[in-house]
Coordinates of C-alpha atoms in Angstrom, one line a residue:
M198 CA 0.0 0.0 0.0
K199 CA 2.8 2.4 0.9
S200 CA 4.6 1.8 -2.4
E201 CA 1.4 2.3 -4.3
F202 CA 0.8 5.7 -2.6
N203 CA 4.3 6.8 -3.2
R204 CA 4.2 5.9 -6.9
N205 CA 1.5 7.6 -9.0
L206 CA 0.3 6.5 -12.4
S207 CA 3.3 8.1 -14.0
G208 CA 5.9 6.3 -11.9
V209 CA 7.0 9.5 -10.2
T210 CA 8.1 8.8 -6.6
E211 CA 9.6 12.2 -5.7
F212 CA 9.8 15.8 -6.8
V213 CA 12.8 18.1 -7.2
L214 CA 12.0 21.6 -5.8
L215 CA 14.0 24.0 -8.0
G216 CA 13.4 26.8 -5.5
F217 CA 15.8 29.7 -5.7
P218 CA 19.2 30.4 -7.4
P219 CA 22.1 28.6 -5.7
K220 CA 24.2 31.8 -5.3
L221 CA 21.5 33.2 -2.9
Q222 CA 21.5 30.1 -0.6
I223 CA 23.2 31.5 2.4
L224 CA 21.4 34.8 2.3
L225 CA 18.0 33.1 1.8
F226 CA 18.7 30.6 4.6
L227 CA 19.5 33.3 7.1
G228 CA 16.6 35.4 6.1
F229 CA 14.1 32.5 6.1
L230 CA 15.4 31.3 9.5
L231 CA 15.0 34.7 11.0
V232 CA 11.5 35.1 9.7
Y233 CA 10.5 31.6 10.9
V234 CA 12.0 32.1 14.4
V235 CA 10.1 35.4 14.8
T236 CA 6.9 33.6 13.5
L237 CA 7.3 30.9 16.1
V238 CA 8.0 33.3 19.0
G239 CA 5.2 35.7 18.0
N240 CA 2.4 33.1 17.4
I241 CA 3.3 30.9 20.3
S242 CA 3.5 34.0 22.6
M243 CA 0.0 35.1 21.3
I244 CA -1.5 31.6 22.0
V245 CA 0.1 31.4 25.5
V246 CA -0.9 35.0 26.5
I247 CA -4.5 34.6 25.4
K248 CA -4.7 31.2 27.1
M249 CA -3.2 32.4 30.4
D250 CA -4.9 35.8 30.8
S251 CA -8.4 35.5 32.3
R252 CA -9.4 38.9 30.8
L253 CA -8.9 37.6 27.3
Q254 CA -11.3 34.7 27.6
M255 CA -13.7 36.2 25.1
P256 CA -14.9 34.9 21.7
M257 CA -12.9 37.6 19.9
Y258 CA -9.6 36.4 21.4
F259 CA -10.6 32.7 20.9
S260 CA -10.7 33.5 17.2
L261 CA -7.4 35.4 17.4
R262 CA -5.8 32.4 19.2
N263 CA -6.9 30.1 16.4
L264 CA -5.6 32.6 13.9
S265 CA -2.2 32.3 15.5
Y266 CA -2.5 28.5 15.5
L267 CA -3.2 28.5 11.8
D268 CA -0.3 30.9 11.0
L269 CA 1.9 28.6 13.1
C270 CA 0.7 25.5 11.2
Y271 CA 1.0 26.6 7.6
S272 CA 4.3 28.3 8.1
T273 CA 5.7 25.2 9.8
V274 CA 4.4 23.1 6.9
I275 CA 6.6 25.2 4.5
A276 CA 9.5 26.7 6.4
P277 CA 11.5 23.7 7.8
K278 CA 11.5 21.8 4.5
T279 CA 12.4 25.0 2.7
L280 CA 15.3 25.7 5.1
A281 CA 16.6 22.2 4.7
N282 CA 16.4 22.4 0.9
V283 CA 18.1 25.7 0.7
L284 CA 21.3 24.2 2.0
S285 CA 20.8 20.8 0.3
S286 CA 22.2 19.9 -3.1
E287 CA 19.3 17.6 -3.9
Q288 CA 16.3 19.6 -2.8
K289 CA 13.9 16.7 -3.1
I290 CA 10.5 15.9 -1.5
S291 CA 8.8 12.5 -1.7
Y292 CA 5.5 12.0 -3.5
R293 CA 3.8 11.3 -0.2
G294 CA 5.6 14.2 1.5
C295 CA 4.5 16.5 -1.3
A296 CA 0.8 15.4 -0.9
V297 CA 0.9 15.9 2.9
Q298 CA 2.6 19.3 2.6
F299 CA 0.0 20.5 0.0
F300 CA -3.0 19.1 1.9
S301 CA -1.8 20.7 5.2
F302 CA -1.1 24.0 3.5
A303 CA -4.4 24.1 1.6
L304 CA -6.4 23.3 4.8
S305 CA -4.6 25.9 7.0
V306 CA -4.8 28.7 4.4
T307 CA -8.4 28.2 3.5
A308 CA -9.4 27.9 7.2
E309 CA -7.6 31.2 7.9
G310 CA -9.5 32.9 5.1
F311 CA -12.8 31.9 6.6
L312 CA -11.6 32.7 10.1
L313 CA -10.8 36.3 9.1
A314 CA -14.3 36.6 7.8
V315 CA -15.7 35.2 11.1
M316 CA -13.5 37.8 13.0
T317 CA -15.0 40.6 10.9
C318 CA -18.5 39.4 11.8
G319 CA -17.4 39.6 15.4
Q320 CA -16.3 43.2 14.9
F321 CA -19.6 44.0 13.2
S322 CA -21.6 42.7 16.2
A323 CA -19.4 44.5 18.7
I324 CA -19.6 47.9 16.9
C325 CA -23.1 47.9 15.2
S326 CA -25.0 45.9 17.8
P327 CA -23.1 46.5 21.1
L328 CA -26.1 45.7 23.3
L329 CA -26.7 42.5 21.5
C330 CA -23.0 41.6 21.1
P331 CA -22.9 38.9 23.9
G332 CA -25.8 37.1 22.2
H333 CA -24.3 37.4 18.7
T334 CA -20.8 36.3 19.7
S335 CA -21.5 33.7 22.4
P336 CA -18.8 31.2 23.1
E337 CA -20.9 28.4 21.7
L338 CA -21.5 30.3 18.4
C339 CA -17.9 31.3 18.2
V340 CA -16.8 27.7 18.5
Q341 CA -19.2 26.7 15.8
L342 CA -18.0 29.4 13.5
V343 CA -14.3 28.5 14.1
T344 CA -15.1 24.8 13.6
G345 CA -16.9 25.7 10.4
S346 CA -13.8 27.5 9.2
Y347 CA -11.7 24.4 9.7
T348 CA -14.3 22.3 8.0
C349 CA -14.3 24.5 4.9
G350 CA -10.5 24.3 4.9
C351 CA -10.6 20.5 5.1
I352 CA -13.2 20.3 2.2
N353 CA -11.2 22.5 0.0
A354 CA -8.0 20.6 0.7
V355 CA -9.6 17.3 -0.1
V356 CA -11.0 18.6 -3.4
Q357 CA -7.7 20.2 -4.4
I358 CA -5.6 17.2 -3.6
G359 CA -8.1 15.0 -5.5
F360 CA -7.8 17.2 -8.6
T361 CA -4.1 17.7 -8.4
F362 CA -2.7 14.3 -7.5
S363 CA -4.9 12.5 -10.1
L364 CA -2.7 14.2 -12.8
R365 CA 0.0 12.3 -14.8
F366 CA 3.5 13.6 -14.8
C367 CA 5.2 11.3 -17.4
G368 CA 8.5 11.2 -15.5
E369 CA 8.8 15.0 -15.2
N370 CA 9.4 15.7 -11.5
R371 CA 11.0 19.2 -11.4
L372 CA 8.8 21.8 -9.7
D373 CA 9.7 25.4 -10.3
H374 CA 8.8 26.3 -6.7
F375 CA 10.1 26.0 -3.2
F376 CA 7.1 23.9 -2.0
C377 CA 4.4 21.7 -3.4
D378 CA 1.7 24.0 -4.7
V379 CA -1.1 23.6 -7.3
P380 CA 0.2 25.9 -10.1
A381 CA 3.7 24.3 -10.1
L382 CA 2.3 20.8 -10.1
I383 CA -0.2 21.5 -12.9
K384 CA 2.6 23.1 -15.0
I385 CA 4.7 19.9 -15.1
S386 CA 1.8 17.5 -15.9
C387 CA 1.9 15.9 -19.3
V388 CA -1.9 15.7 -19.8
D389 CA -4.5 18.3 -20.6
T390 CA -4.9 20.4 -17.4
F391 CA -7.6 22.8 -18.7
V392 CA -10.2 21.3 -16.3
N393 CA -7.8 21.5 -13.4
E394 CA -6.9 25.1 -14.1
V395 CA -10.5 26.1 -14.5
G396 CA -11.4 24.2 -11.4
L397 CA -8.6 25.9 -9.4
C398 CA -9.7 29.3 -10.5
I399 CA -13.4 28.7 -9.8
L400 CA -12.8 27.1 -6.4
S401 CA -10.4 29.9 -5.4
A402 CA -12.7 32.6 -6.7
L403 CA -15.7 31.0 -4.9
I404 CA -13.8 31.0 -1.6
V405 CA -12.5 34.6 -2.1
I406 CA -15.9 36.0 -3.2
T407 CA -17.7 34.3 -0.3
T408 CA -15.4 35.5 2.4
T409 CA -14.7 38.9 1.0
T410 CA -18.4 39.6 0.5
V411 CA -18.9 38.9 4.2
I412 CA -16.0 41.1 5.1
L413 CA -17.0 44.0 2.8
V414 CA -20.6 44.0 3.8
S415 CA -19.6 43.9 7.5
Y416 CA -17.3 46.8 7.1
A417 CA -19.9 48.8 5.1
Y418 CA -22.2 48.5 8.1
I419 CA -19.3 49.3 10.5
L420 CA -18.4 52.4 8.5
S421 CA -22.0 53.5 8.5
S422 CA -22.2 53.1 12.3
V423 CA -18.9 54.8 12.9
L424 CA -19.8 57.9 10.9
K425 CA -22.9 58.3 13.1
I426 CA -20.7 58.6 16.2
P427 CA -20.7 62.3 17.2
S428 CA -17.4 62.4 18.9
T429 CA -14.2 62.6 16.7
H430 CA -12.3 60.8 19.5
G431 CA -14.9 58.0 19.4
R432 CA -14.7 57.6 15.7
S433 CA -10.9 57.5 15.6
R434 CA -10.8 55.0 18.5
T435 CA -13.3 52.7 16.7
F436 CA -11.3 53.0 13.4
S437 CA -8.2 52.2 15.3
T438 CA -9.8 49.0 16.7
C439 CA -10.6 47.9 13.2
G440 CA -7.3 48.9 11.8
S441 CA -5.3 45.8 12.7
H442 CA -7.9 43.5 11.3
I443 CA -8.2 45.5 8.0
A444 CA -4.4 45.3 7.6
A445 CA -4.3 41.5 8.2
V446 CA -7.2 41.0 5.8
S447 CA -5.7 43.2 3.1
L448 CA -2.3 41.3 3.2
F449 CA -3.9 37.9 3.2
Y450 CA -6.4 38.4 0.5
G451 CA -4.3 40.6 -1.7
T452 CA -1.5 38.0 -2.0
G453 CA -3.9 35.1 -2.1
F454 CA -5.7 36.5 -5.1
F455 CA -2.5 37.2 -6.9
M456 CA -1.4 33.6 -6.3
Y457 CA -4.5 31.6 -7.1
A458 CA -7.5 33.6 -8.3
Q459 CA -6.1 35.6 -11.2
P460 CA -6.0 34.1 -14.8
G461 CA -2.1 34.2 -15.0
A462 CA -1.5 32.3 -11.8
I463 CA -0.4 29.1 -13.6
S464 CA 1.9 30.7 -16.2
S465 CA 4.0 33.1 -14.0
P466 CA 6.0 30.8 -11.6
G467 CA 8.7 33.4 -11.1
E468 CA 6.4 36.1 -9.8
N469 CA 4.4 33.4 -7.8
K470 CA 7.6 32.4 -5.9
L471 CA 8.2 35.9 -4.7
V472 CA 4.6 36.4 -3.7
A473 CA 4.6 32.9 -2.1
V474 CA 7.5 33.8 0.2
F475 CA 5.4 36.7 1.5
Y476 CA 2.3 34.7 1.7
T477 CA 3.7 31.6 3.4
L478 CA 6.5 33.0 5.5
V479 CA 6.1 36.8 6.1
I480 CA 2.3 37.1 6.7
P481 CA 2.4 34.5 9.6
M482 CA 5.2 36.5 11.1
L483 CA 3.4 39.9 10.7
N484 CA -0.1 38.9 12.0
P485 CA 0.9 38.5 15.8
L486 CA 2.8 41.8 15.5
I487 CA -0.2 43.6 13.9
Y488 CA -2.7 42.3 16.4
S489 CA -0.5 42.8 19.5
L490 CA 1.0 46.3 18.7
R491 CA -2.4 47.8 17.9
N492 CA -4.4 46.0 20.6
R493 CA -4.3 47.6 24.1
D494 CA -5.9 44.5 25.7
V495 CA -3.2 42.2 24.3
K496 CA -0.4 44.6 25.3
D497 CA -1.8 44.8 28.8
A498 CA -2.1 41.0 29.0
V499 CA 1.5 40.6 27.9
K500 CA 2.6 42.9 30.7
R501 CA 0.5 41.0 33.3
V502 CA 1.9 37.6 32.2
L503 CA 5.5 38.9 32.3
H504 CA 5.0 40.5 35.8
S505 CA 3.4 37.4 37.1
K506 CA 6.6 35.4 36.6

C-alpha cells in the first residue's frame, strides 16, 4: 500500500524543488530562518498569553488564538523543509511528502480565510450591535464558526488534492517552486490540465468571493455606524480598533488573489515564488505583530503575564 501511494500512475516517486538560485542560498537561509523564528515566537506567545490571561477569555480572542495557531501550522508546513532544501544539493521531496505538505497548507490557508471573515463578523456585532453583542458572539456560536472555518478548509484541501494528484507527470518531476503548490504541479503535468486550471480558478474565486463579501458587507455596516458617532475621538478609536484586522485581511487576500484567483496564476511561476514567500512566511510573522501592537488588551495582557513570573 505504501509503495502504491508513493508511486502515481506516471511512476514519479519524488519531486525536485528548484526553488531559488544557488548563489543566494546562504542569504536566503539566514533570512528564512530569522522570519521563521520570529513567527514561532510571535504566534506561540500570542497563544500562551490569550490562554493564560483571564481577561482575554472572550470569543474575539478565541478566534485570534486560532488565527495564531493556523499561522503557526502553515508556516511550519513550509519553512522547515524550505530551510533544509536551501542548504541541500538535492532539494527533493517524496511524492507522499508533497501530498501531505500540499494538503496541510491548503487546509490551513483556507481555514484562515474563513476565520478572518468570522472575526470581521465579530467586529460588526461589537460595533453595530453592542447591546446584542454577547448574544451574537456567544462562546458556543464562536466555537461553531471557528469549527466551520476548519471544516471548509478541510473540504477545499480534499477537493484540491483529488484534482491535483490525479494528474499524470510522465516522468517529469522538477517543480519550479520551493514547496508543493497547485500551479507548479499543474505546470509539469503531461496531460491536458484545462479542467484542473478552471477548477482551481473557480474554487479559489468562490472562496475569495464568499469570504470577501462577508468582510466588505460587514465593514460597510461598520463604516456607516462609525460615521454616526458624534465624537471625533470615538470615531478615531473605533477605526483604530478595526485597523489591525483590516491590515491583516488586506495582506492575506491581496497576496492570495495574486497567487490563485487571477488568470495568469499558472503561467508566471517566477512572480508566484516571490509572492509565495510573502504569503507563506512573512504574513504568519506579521499577524501577531499587527494584532499585538495595535491592541491595548493584548499589550496589557503581555505585561500581566510577564509581571506574574
